[in-house]
Amino acid sequence: MTETRLDTGPPRPAPAEPSPADRRMLAVALTATFMGSFDLFVVNVATEALRADLGASDAALELVVSGYAFAYAAGLITGGRLGDRFGYRRTFVAGMVAFTVTSLLCGLAQGAGELVVARLAQGLAAAVMVPQVLSLVTARFPAAHRGRATGWNGAVAGIGSIAGQLIGGVLLQADVFGLGWRAVFLVNVPVGVVASIAAWRLLPAQLSGPRRQFDAIGALGVTATLALLLVPLSLGRDEGWPLWTWACLAAAVPVAWATWLWQRTLRARGGEPVLNPALFRNRPYLTLLAGLGAFQLYFGAYMFTLALLLQAGLGASPLTAGAVFVPQAATFTAGSLLSGRLTARHGMRWPVAGGALVVAGLALAATQLTASGRGGTLDPWALTPALLLTGLGNGLLMPPIIGAALSRVTPETAGSASGMLNTAQQAAGSLGVALLGMLFFTVSGPGLRDARTGMAAVSAAFAALVAVSTTLMWSTHRRSAAS
């Protein structure tokens, strides 16, 4: 047998390491990732305090939580385009300053309506600053080291979600300067000021992306479609489902269709639409996008209703409620870190196992809640085994869906696919809070007097959505393997 040598040339130089300046840049940029994730979750532990201090209705609480995610989702693609057009540093700093100001407005709100408006503005500000993080990584980091940088981005987002639950509980329990719930928003102000100054000094000044055409009509159409769904679903139950709520829901269909027709027209003219029509001909991508949407419908509502259950249903303090989330967040992080390696080595069996763990955790928690009865005693920490299962399952299931979806697209559509996927994640999360939050409030009754039964009921819907998500992922994998 003849031995063939493939490496007869000179040794290849090792990929250049990121410079110290690039590492400092990444550290500063990741403050946006942390703050965006922190504020998505911190308000969950403040819901009962908002109800008591501002007299916030169930609908207002839903909008305080889901309004941020909705505005974030609606603005993500536009935020990325702004960075390409005006430069990443300028756009990042503008977004950070806006996030700081809107956080201040949230903390100073005198009524539930003011807080909802401020949260919407805060979500838009997050959508301006957060996309610049990965844009900076792509533009400045050597290709061989981008994976590590994006890994840090994911880890910081996870840490932000844990910190949101725990630090939020600590701030509420400590009642810093007598501020109560306002402290969970005002804590962003000093952090935002320091981050804005550091970003202006340390981020590269002239860095920007290709000057793409901005599809204002498409962005407006996507935002209007989401708003026509979210607002009536959030307010309808409390308002008695007046005519305007049904009119909005009906109008969402033609607005979505008109937006889609415009996207096709713009693409045919050689423009760059917000939603790339080519992706809608990619069946595996669309199937996995639907699977991710089902997962996010569950996950957004699950985090919202669990926080309400712990405080209103089980009598936990904000600090205890925040602390109870931590073991679940830890197993979620562990599962996320393991999922890539396990999926690469053993295929889709592990994500499917993750879906099964989520369903098992939900079933265990529902059984405990039902057995304890409306007036029985149930320590919040008794739910820990169920939450550990759910957290681990979430971590094993969600990242592989995202990875599988993005692996089904061409390099030419990767940017559009990523933007559409991120938008779908946030939009589905906000709709989940509105839809499944409505079910939770309806079953729980006035004042959440029967929150345990409400959580047990909504857990059945959660399990169904996780099953749909897992099935769509598995069926896509099977079709790909067979072809």
Short mmCIF file of C-alpha atoms in Angstrom, two decimals:
data_model
loop_
_atom_site.label_atom_id
_atom_site.label_comp_id
_atom_site.label_asym_id
_atom_site.label_seq_id
_atom_site.Cartn_x
_atom_site.Cartn_y
_atom_site.Cartn_z
CA MET A 1 0.00 0.00 0.00
CA THR A 2 1.32 3.39 -0.96
CA GLU A 3 1.25 6.10 1.70
CA THR A 4 -0.06 9.45 0.51
CA ARG A 5 1.05 12.61 2.26
CA LEU A 6 -1.33 15.55 2.14
CA ASP A 7 0.65 18.11 4.16
CA THR A 8 3.72 18.56 2.00
CA GLY A 9 3.59 22.35 2.13
CA PRO A 10 4.93 24.58 4.86
CA PRO A 11 3.07 24.53 8.16
CA ARG A 12 0.08 26.82 8.25
CA PRO A 13 0.27 29.75 10.64
CA ALA A 14 -1.97 29.54 13.65
CA PRO A 15 -5.04 31.80 13.47
CA ALA A 16 -4.34 35.23 14.90
CA GLU A 17 -5.46 35.63 18.48
CA PRO A 18 -7.87 38.46 19.32
CA SER A 19 -5.95 41.52 20.45
CA PRO A 20 -6.27 42.89 24.01
CA ALA A 21 -8.25 45.77 22.53
CA ASP A 22 -10.70 43.30 20.96
CA ARG A 23 -11.11 41.51 24.29
CA ARG A 24 -11.87 44.80 26.03
CA MET A 25 -14.29 45.63 23.26
CA LEU A 26 -16.08 42.30 23.77
CA ALA A 27 -16.29 42.81 27.54
CA VAL A 28 -17.93 46.21 27.07
CA ALA A 29 -20.26 45.01 24.31
CA LEU A 30 -21.47 42.09 26.43
CA THR A 31 -22.97 44.54 28.92
CA ALA A 32 -25.73 45.03 26.34
CA THR A 33 -26.35 41.27 26.15
CA PHE A 34 -26.49 41.06 29.94
CA MET A 35 -28.81 44.05 30.38
CA GLY A 36 -31.16 42.97 27.60
CA SER A 37 -31.54 39.50 29.15
CA PHE A 38 -31.62 40.82 32.73
CA ASP A 39 -34.58 43.09 32.04
CA LEU A 40 -36.46 40.40 30.16
CA PHE A 41 -36.61 38.34 33.37
CA VAL A 42 -36.23 40.73 36.31
CA VAL A 43 -39.81 41.95 36.10
CA ASN A 44 -41.21 38.44 36.67
CA VAL A 45 -40.42 38.57 40.39
CA ALA A 46 -41.85 42.10 40.65
CA THR A 47 -45.34 41.31 39.31
CA GLU A 48 -47.04 41.01 42.71
CA ALA A 49 -45.34 44.21 43.94
CA LEU A 50 -46.62 46.01 40.83
CA ARG A 51 -50.12 44.72 41.44
CA ALA A 52 -50.05 45.94 45.04
CA ASP A 53 -48.43 49.36 44.49
CA LEU A 54 -49.85 50.43 41.12
CA GLY A 55 -53.07 48.45 41.17
CA ALA A 56 -51.93 46.80 37.93
CA SER A 57 -54.53 44.55 36.33
CA ASP A 58 -53.77 41.09 34.97
CA ALA A 59 -53.65 42.57 31.45
CA ALA A 60 -51.25 45.32 32.54
CA LEU A 61 -48.95 42.75 34.13
CA GLU A 62 -48.95 40.75 30.90
CA LEU A 63 -48.07 43.86 28.90
CA VAL A 64 -45.29 44.88 31.30
CA VAL A 65 -43.69 41.47 30.67
CA SER A 66 -44.64 40.73 27.07
CA GLY A 67 -44.55 44.35 25.83
CA TYR A 68 -40.79 44.46 26.34
CA ALA A 69 -40.31 41.18 24.45
CA PHE A 70 -42.69 42.33 21.69
CA ALA A 71 -40.88 45.64 21.13
CA TYR A 72 -37.55 43.83 21.31
CA ALA A 73 -38.71 41.35 18.66
CA ALA A 74 -40.17 44.02 16.40
CA GLY A 75 -36.99 46.10 16.43
CA LEU A 76 -34.23 43.47 16.18
CA ILE A 77 -33.85 43.41 12.40
CA THR A 78 -34.08 47.18 12.17
CA GLY A 79 -31.52 47.54 14.96
CA GLY A 80 -29.07 45.39 13.04
CA ARG A 81 -29.54 47.45 9.89
CA LEU A 82 -29.00 50.70 11.81
CA GLY A 83 -25.59 49.44 12.92
CA ASP A 84 -24.64 48.64 9.34
CA ARG A 85 -25.69 52.10 8.20
CA PHE A 86 -24.47 54.38 10.98
CA GLY A 87 -21.63 52.37 12.51
CA TYR A 88 -21.64 49.85 15.33
CA ARG A 89 -20.16 52.11 18.02
CA ARG A 90 -22.51 55.00 17.36
CA THR A 91 -25.55 52.73 17.24
CA PHE A 92 -24.49 50.76 20.32
CA VAL A 93 -23.99 53.90 22.39
CA ALA A 94 -27.28 55.41 21.18
CA GLY A 95 -29.08 52.20 22.13
CA MET A 96 -27.37 52.02 25.53
CA VAL A 97 -28.21 55.65 26.32
CA ALA A 98 -31.82 55.08 25.25
CA PHE A 99 -31.98 51.91 27.38
CA THR A 100 -30.66 53.84 30.38
CA VAL A 101 -33.20 56.65 29.92
CA THR A 102 -36.13 54.28 29.43
CA SER A 103 -35.06 52.29 32.50
CA LEU A 104 -35.22 55.56 34.45
CA LEU A 105 -38.71 56.22 33.05
CA CYS A 106 -39.79 52.71 34.11
CA GLY A 107 -38.53 53.38 37.62
CA LEU A 108 -40.34 56.74 37.81
CA ALA A 109 -43.68 55.52 36.39
CA GLN A 110 -46.67 56.62 38.44
CA GLY A 111 -49.20 54.25 36.97
CA ALA A 112 -49.49 50.92 35.16
CA GLY A 113 -50.13 52.64 31.81
CA GLU A 114 -46.97 54.74 32.10
CA LEU A 115 -44.96 51.64 32.97
CA VAL A 116 -46.29 49.70 29.95
CA VAL A 117 -45.32 52.55 27.60
CA ALA A 118 -41.88 52.84 29.19
CA ARG A 119 -41.36 49.07 28.89
CA LEU A 120 -42.22 49.19 25.19
CA ALA A 121 -39.65 51.95 24.72
CA GLN A 122 -37.12 49.97 26.74
CA GLY A 123 -37.62 46.94 24.48
CA LEU A 124 -37.02 49.08 21.39
CA ALA A 125 -33.83 50.46 22.96
CA ALA A 126 -32.62 46.91 23.66
CA ALA A 127 -33.30 46.04 20.01
CA VAL A 128 -30.96 48.84 18.95
CA MET A 129 -28.00 47.97 21.20
CA VAL A 130 -28.04 44.15 21.40
CA PRO A 131 -27.62 43.28 17.67
CA GLN A 132 -24.41 45.31 17.56
CA VAL A 133 -22.70 42.77 19.84
CA LEU A 134 -22.55 39.96 17.27
CA SER A 135 -21.91 42.48 14.49
CA LEU A 136 -18.80 43.67 16.34
CA VAL A 137 -17.69 40.08 16.95
CA THR A 138 -18.10 39.22 13.25
CA ALA A 139 -16.26 42.35 12.10
CA ARG A 140 -13.33 42.29 14.54
CA PHE A 141 -12.67 38.71 15.67
CA PRO A 142 -10.70 36.23 13.52
CA ALA A 143 -12.99 33.55 12.09
CA ALA A 144 -11.34 30.80 14.16
CA HIS A 145 -12.17 32.63 17.39
CA ARG A 146 -15.70 33.83 16.67
CA GLY A 147 -17.21 30.65 18.07
CA ARG A 148 -15.64 31.32 21.46
CA ALA A 149 -16.82 34.93 21.40
CA THR A 150 -20.38 33.97 20.48
CA GLY A 151 -20.23 31.31 23.20
CA TRP A 152 -19.48 34.05 25.70
CA ASN A 153 -22.43 35.98 24.32
CA GLY A 154 -24.72 33.01 24.98
CA ALA A 155 -23.27 32.44 28.44
CA VAL A 156 -23.70 36.10 29.43
CA ALA A 157 -27.32 35.99 28.22
CA GLY A 158 -27.88 32.97 30.46
CA ILE A 159 -26.20 34.67 33.41
CA GLY A 160 -28.38 37.73 32.79
CA SER A 161 -31.54 35.63 33.02
CA ILE A 162 -30.41 34.06 36.31
CA ALA A 163 -29.34 37.44 37.69
CA GLY A 164 -32.68 38.95 36.67
CA GLN A 165 -34.60 36.50 38.84
CA LEU A 166 -32.18 36.49 41.79
CA ILE A 167 -31.05 40.13 41.92
CA GLY A 168 -34.63 41.23 41.34
CA GLY A 169 -35.67 39.25 44.41
CA VAL A 170 -32.80 40.65 46.48
CA LEU A 171 -33.63 44.26 45.52
CA LEU A 172 -37.31 43.81 46.33
CA GLN A 173 -36.61 42.06 49.62
CA ALA A 174 -34.06 44.67 50.70
CA ASP A 175 -36.36 47.53 49.65
CA VAL A 176 -33.32 49.66 48.76
CA PHE A 177 -33.91 53.30 49.82
CA GLY A 178 -37.60 52.46 50.10
CA LEU A 179 -37.85 52.22 46.31
CA GLY A 180 -39.64 48.87 46.26
CA TRP A 181 -40.18 47.50 42.73
CA ARG A 182 -38.68 50.66 41.21
CA ALA A 183 -35.19 49.48 42.17
CA VAL A 184 -35.31 46.63 39.63
CA PHE A 185 -35.39 49.24 36.85
CA LEU A 186 -33.30 52.01 38.42
CA VAL A 187 -30.38 49.63 38.96
CA ASN A 188 -29.82 49.88 35.19
CA VAL A 189 -29.13 53.62 35.33
CA PRO A 190 -25.61 53.68 36.85
CA VAL A 191 -24.64 50.56 34.89
CA GLY A 192 -25.88 52.11 31.67
CA VAL A 193 -24.02 55.38 32.25
CA VAL A 194 -20.71 53.58 32.86
CA ALA A 195 -21.27 51.23 29.90
CA SER A 196 -22.06 54.14 27.56
CA ILE A 197 -18.86 55.98 28.48
CA ALA A 198 -16.77 52.81 28.22
CA ALA A 199 -18.32 51.92 24.85
CA TRP A 200 -17.55 55.35 23.40
CA ARG A 201 -13.93 55.02 24.49
CA LEU A 202 -13.27 51.34 23.69
CA LEU A 203 -15.42 50.34 20.72
CA PRO A 204 -13.90 50.91 17.24
CA ALA A 205 -15.14 54.20 15.81
CA GLN A 206 -15.31 53.56 12.05
CA LEU A 207 -16.56 49.99 12.01
CA SER A 208 -19.80 49.35 10.11
CA GLY A 209 -21.33 46.79 7.81
CA PRO A 210 -22.46 46.89 4.19
CA ARG A 211 -24.87 49.74 3.46
CA ARG A 212 -28.02 47.73 2.96
CA GLN A 213 -31.32 49.23 1.88
CA PHE A 214 -33.65 49.76 4.84
CA ASP A 215 -37.06 48.17 4.29
CA ALA A 216 -39.16 50.58 6.37
CA ILE A 217 -42.48 49.29 4.98
CA GLY A 218 -41.60 45.69 5.79
CA ALA A 219 -40.43 46.55 9.31
CA LEU A 220 -43.65 48.52 9.91
CA GLY A 221 -45.76 45.66 8.56
CA VAL A 222 -44.12 43.05 10.81
CA THR A 223 -44.50 45.34 13.84
CA ALA A 224 -48.14 46.12 13.05
CA THR A 225 -48.98 42.42 12.63
CA LEU A 226 -47.48 41.55 16.01
CA ALA A 227 -49.19 44.51 17.69
CA LEU A 228 -52.59 43.59 16.22
CA LEU A 229 -52.21 40.17 17.83
CA LEU A 230 -50.56 41.02 21.14
CA VAL A 231 -52.62 44.02 22.32
CA PRO A 232 -56.11 42.49 22.02
CA LEU A 233 -54.96 39.15 23.39
CA SER A 234 -53.46 40.90 26.43
CA LEU A 235 -56.34 43.32 27.09
CA GLY A 236 -59.34 41.40 25.76
CA ARG A 237 -60.21 39.37 28.87
CA ASP A 238 -60.04 42.33 31.27
CA GLU A 239 -62.00 44.58 28.88
CA GLY A 240 -64.74 42.02 28.23
CA TRP A 241 -63.68 41.44 24.61
CA PRO A 242 -65.12 44.62 23.07
CA LEU A 243 -65.53 45.02 19.32
CA TRP A 244 -62.11 46.67 18.83
CA THR A 245 -60.29 43.57 20.10
CA TRP A 246 -61.94 41.37 17.48
CA ALA A 247 -61.37 44.00 14.81
CA CYS A 248 -57.64 44.06 15.61
CA LEU A 249 -57.37 40.27 15.50
CA ALA A 250 -59.21 40.18 12.17
CA ALA A 251 -57.03 42.96 10.75
CA ALA A 252 -53.84 41.04 11.59
CA VAL A 253 -54.50 38.62 8.71
CA PRO A 254 -54.71 41.14 5.83
CA VAL A 255 -51.85 43.20 7.29
CA ALA A 256 -49.66 40.09 7.43
CA TRP A 257 -50.65 39.16 3.86
CA ALA A 258 -49.97 42.68 2.56
CA THR A 259 -46.58 42.65 4.28
CA TRP A 260 -45.74 39.35 2.65
CA LEU A 261 -46.75 40.61 -0.82
CA TRP A 262 -44.53 43.67 -0.31
CA GLN A 263 -41.61 41.46 0.69
CA ARG A 264 -41.97 39.47 -2.54
CA THR A 265 -42.29 42.63 -4.62
CA LEU A 266 -39.25 44.25 -3.03
CA ARG A 267 -37.17 41.11 -3.54
CA ALA A 268 -38.22 40.93 -7.20
CA ARG A 269 -37.00 44.51 -7.64
CA GLY A 270 -33.59 43.57 -6.25
CA GLY A 271 -34.18 45.11 -2.83
CA GLU A 272 -33.48 43.60 0.60
CA PRO A 273 -36.72 42.83 2.45
CA VAL A 274 -36.93 42.33 6.21
CA LEU A 275 -38.22 38.80 5.63
CA ASN A 276 -36.34 37.04 2.83
CA PRO A 277 -38.95 35.22 0.65
CA ALA A 278 -36.33 32.59 -0.24
CA LEU A 279 -36.50 31.33 3.35
CA PHE A 280 -40.21 30.58 2.96
CA ARG A 281 -39.35 28.03 0.27
CA ASN A 282 -36.96 26.27 2.66
CA ARG A 283 -39.22 23.63 4.21
CA PRO A 284 -36.76 22.25 6.81
CA TYR A 285 -35.96 25.76 8.04
CA LEU A 286 -39.65 26.71 8.30
CA THR A 287 -40.48 23.47 10.13
CA LEU A 288 -37.74 24.07 12.67
CA LEU A 289 -38.76 27.72 12.98
CA ALA A 290 -42.26 26.52 13.84
CA GLY A 291 -40.75 24.13 16.38
CA LEU A 292 -38.78 26.95 17.97
CA GLY A 293 -41.92 29.12 17.99
CA ALA A 294 -43.85 26.41 19.84
CA PHE A 295 -41.05 26.13 22.38
CA GLN A 296 -40.93 29.89 22.95
CA LEU A 297 -44.72 30.09 23.33
CA TYR A 298 -44.30 27.68 26.22
CA PHE A 299 -41.11 29.12 27.67
CA GLY A 300 -42.17 32.78 27.81
CA ALA A 301 -45.46 31.94 29.50
CA TYR A 302 -43.84 29.37 31.80
CA MET A 303 -41.41 31.87 33.32
CA PHE A 304 -44.20 34.42 33.78
CA THR A 305 -46.76 32.08 35.36
CA LEU A 306 -44.18 30.32 37.56
CA ALA A 307 -43.19 33.63 39.16
CA LEU A 308 -46.87 34.42 39.86
CA LEU A 309 -47.48 30.94 41.26
CA LEU A 310 -44.54 31.12 43.67
CA GLN A 311 -45.64 34.44 45.13
CA ALA A 312 -49.45 34.53 44.82
CA GLY A 313 -50.07 30.78 45.05
CA LEU A 314 -47.38 29.57 47.45
CA GLY A 315 -46.75 32.74 49.45
CA ALA A 316 -43.04 33.04 48.62
CA SER A 317 -41.26 36.34 49.15
CA PRO A 318 -39.65 37.96 46.09
CA LEU A 319 -36.24 36.81 47.34
CA THR A 320 -37.38 33.21 47.78
CA ALA A 321 -39.12 33.26 44.40
CA GLY A 322 -35.92 34.49 42.76
CA ALA A 323 -33.81 31.92 44.58
CA VAL A 324 -36.11 29.05 43.57
CA PHE A 325 -35.37 29.86 39.92
CA VAL A 326 -31.61 29.45 40.38
CA PRO A 327 -31.32 25.61 40.41
CA GLN A 328 -33.50 25.45 37.30
CA ALA A 329 -31.35 28.09 35.59
CA ALA A 330 -28.22 26.15 36.56
CA THR A 331 -29.45 22.92 34.96
CA PHE A 332 -30.60 24.90 31.91
CA THR A 333 -27.07 26.30 31.54
CA ALA A 334 -25.53 22.84 32.01
CA GLY A 335 -27.89 21.32 29.46
CA SER A 336 -27.16 24.08 26.96
CA LEU A 337 -23.41 23.55 27.29
CA LEU A 338 -23.76 19.78 26.88
CA SER A 339 -26.36 19.79 24.10
CA GLY A 340 -24.02 20.61 21.22
CA ARG A 341 -21.51 17.90 22.11
CA LEU A 342 -24.17 15.26 22.82
CA THR A 343 -26.15 16.03 19.67
CA ALA A 344 -23.02 15.93 17.51
CA ARG A 345 -22.03 12.56 18.96
CA HIS A 346 -25.40 10.83 19.39
CA GLY A 347 -27.75 12.66 17.03
CA MET A 348 -31.24 13.90 17.91
CA ARG A 349 -31.83 11.37 20.67
CA TRP A 350 -30.62 13.81 23.32
CA PRO A 351 -32.83 16.75 22.28
CA VAL A 352 -35.78 14.33 22.22
CA ALA A 353 -34.77 13.18 25.69
CA GLY A 354 -34.69 16.85 26.68
CA GLY A 355 -38.30 17.28 25.53
CA ALA A 356 -39.26 14.22 27.58
CA LEU A 357 -37.55 15.67 30.67
CA VAL A 358 -39.48 18.94 30.28
CA VAL A 359 -42.80 17.08 30.07
CA ALA A 360 -41.84 14.94 33.08
CA GLY A 361 -40.90 18.03 35.11
CA LEU A 362 -44.16 19.78 34.21
CA ALA A 363 -46.17 16.68 35.10
CA LEU A 364 -44.39 16.29 38.44
CA ALA A 365 -45.00 19.93 39.38
CA ALA A 366 -48.67 19.73 38.32
CA THR A 367 -49.12 16.59 40.42
CA GLN A 368 -47.61 18.29 43.49
CA LEU A 369 -49.80 21.37 43.02
CA THR A 370 -52.97 19.35 42.55
CA ALA A 371 -52.23 17.09 45.53
CA SER A 372 -51.65 20.07 47.84
CA GLY A 373 -55.06 21.54 47.06
CA ARG A 374 -56.09 25.19 47.09
CA GLY A 375 -55.60 25.72 50.81
CA GLY A 376 -52.95 23.13 51.57
CA THR A 377 -49.35 23.89 52.46
CA LEU A 378 -46.66 23.47 49.83
CA ASP A 379 -43.17 24.83 50.38
CA PRO A 380 -41.90 26.57 47.19
CA TRP A 381 -38.65 24.60 47.49
CA ALA A 382 -40.63 21.35 47.18
CA LEU A 383 -40.90 22.13 43.45
CA THR A 384 -37.11 21.99 43.06
CA PRO A 385 -36.90 18.41 41.68
CA ALA A 386 -39.51 19.24 39.05
CA LEU A 387 -37.76 22.50 38.17
CA LEU A 388 -34.39 20.73 37.88
CA LEU A 389 -35.87 18.32 35.34
CA THR A 390 -37.54 21.12 33.40
CA GLY A 391 -34.40 23.27 33.33
CA LEU A 392 -32.17 20.43 32.13
CA GLY A 393 -34.69 19.45 29.47
CA ASN A 394 -34.99 23.04 28.22
CA GLY A 395 -31.22 23.25 27.88
CA LEU A 396 -30.96 19.97 25.96
CA LEU A 397 -33.84 20.85 23.62
CA MET A 398 -33.68 24.54 22.68
CA PRO A 399 -30.08 25.06 21.38
CA PRO A 400 -30.21 22.07 18.99
CA ILE A 401 -33.41 23.44 17.41
CA ILE A 402 -31.68 26.75 16.73
CA GLY A 403 -28.53 25.06 15.45
CA ALA A 404 -30.50 22.70 13.20
CA ALA A 405 -32.53 25.58 11.75
CA LEU A 406 -29.47 27.66 10.88
CA SER A 407 -27.68 24.63 9.43
CA ARG A 408 -30.46 24.33 6.83
CA VAL A 409 -29.83 27.72 5.20
CA THR A 410 -27.29 28.88 2.62
CA PRO A 411 -24.53 31.36 3.47
CA GLU A 412 -26.33 33.97 1.33
CA THR A 413 -29.44 33.80 3.50
CA ALA A 414 -27.73 33.17 6.86
CA GLY A 415 -28.08 36.78 8.04
CA SER A 416 -31.77 36.99 7.15
CA ALA A 417 -32.41 33.55 8.65
CA SER A 418 -30.73 34.50 11.92
CA GLY A 419 -32.65 37.78 12.15
CA MET A 420 -35.96 36.07 11.40
CA LEU A 421 -35.22 33.35 13.94
CA ASN A 422 -34.38 35.85 16.70
CA THR A 423 -37.50 37.87 15.91
CA ALA A 424 -39.66 34.74 15.98
CA GLN A 425 -38.20 33.76 19.35
CA GLN A 426 -39.05 37.04 21.05
CA ALA A 427 -42.42 37.41 19.32
CA ALA A 428 -43.50 33.89 20.25
CA GLY A 429 -42.41 34.49 23.84
CA SER A 430 -44.54 37.63 24.09
CA LEU A 431 -47.54 35.93 22.48
CA GLY A 432 -47.12 33.01 24.88
CA VAL A 433 -47.40 35.37 27.85
CA ALA A 434 -50.57 36.87 26.34
CA LEU A 435 -52.29 33.64 25.31
CA LEU A 436 -51.28 31.22 28.06
CA GLY A 437 -51.22 33.98 30.66
CA MET A 438 -54.90 34.53 29.82
CA LEU A 439 -55.60 30.84 30.44
CA PHE A 440 -53.70 30.97 33.74
CA PHE A 441 -55.58 34.04 34.98
CA THR A 442 -58.95 32.62 33.90
CA VAL A 443 -58.51 29.31 35.72
CA SER A 444 -56.87 30.91 38.77
CA GLY A 445 -59.80 33.28 39.30
CA PRO A 446 -59.88 36.84 40.70
CA GLY A 447 -56.81 37.77 42.69
CA LEU A 448 -55.18 34.45 41.67
CA ARG A 449 -56.99 32.80 44.57
CA ASP A 450 -56.55 29.39 42.94
CA ALA A 451 -53.15 29.86 41.31
CA ARG A 452 -52.18 26.22 41.92
CA THR A 453 -55.06 24.91 39.83
CA GLY A 454 -54.29 27.57 37.21
CA MET A 455 -50.67 26.44 36.96
CA ALA A 456 -51.65 22.77 36.81
CA ALA A 457 -54.07 23.56 33.96
CA VAL A 458 -51.67 25.66 31.94
CA SER A 459 -48.94 23.03 32.40
CA ALA A 460 -50.96 20.71 30.15
CA ALA A 461 -50.75 23.33 27.39
CA PHE A 462 -47.02 23.74 28.09
CA ALA A 463 -46.47 19.98 27.71
CA ALA A 464 -48.40 19.92 24.44
CA LEU A 465 -46.29 22.74 22.99
CA VAL A 466 -43.05 21.02 24.03
CA ALA A 467 -44.30 17.81 22.41
CA VAL A 468 -45.05 19.70 19.18
CA SER A 469 -41.62 21.32 19.24
CA THR A 470 -39.84 18.00 19.78
CA THR A 471 -41.89 16.22 17.12
CA LEU A 472 -41.19 18.89 14.48
CA MET A 473 -37.47 18.72 15.18
CA TRP A 474 -37.40 14.92 15.05
CA SER A 475 -39.48 14.72 11.85
CA THR A 476 -37.16 17.21 10.11
CA HIS A 477 -34.17 15.15 11.16
CA ARG A 478 -35.74 11.93 9.88
CA ARG A 479 -36.63 13.47 6.50
CA SER A 480 -33.11 14.86 6.13
CA ALA A 481 -31.57 11.48 7.01
CA ALA A 482 -33.81 9.70 4.51
CA SER A 483 -33.05 12.05 1.62
#
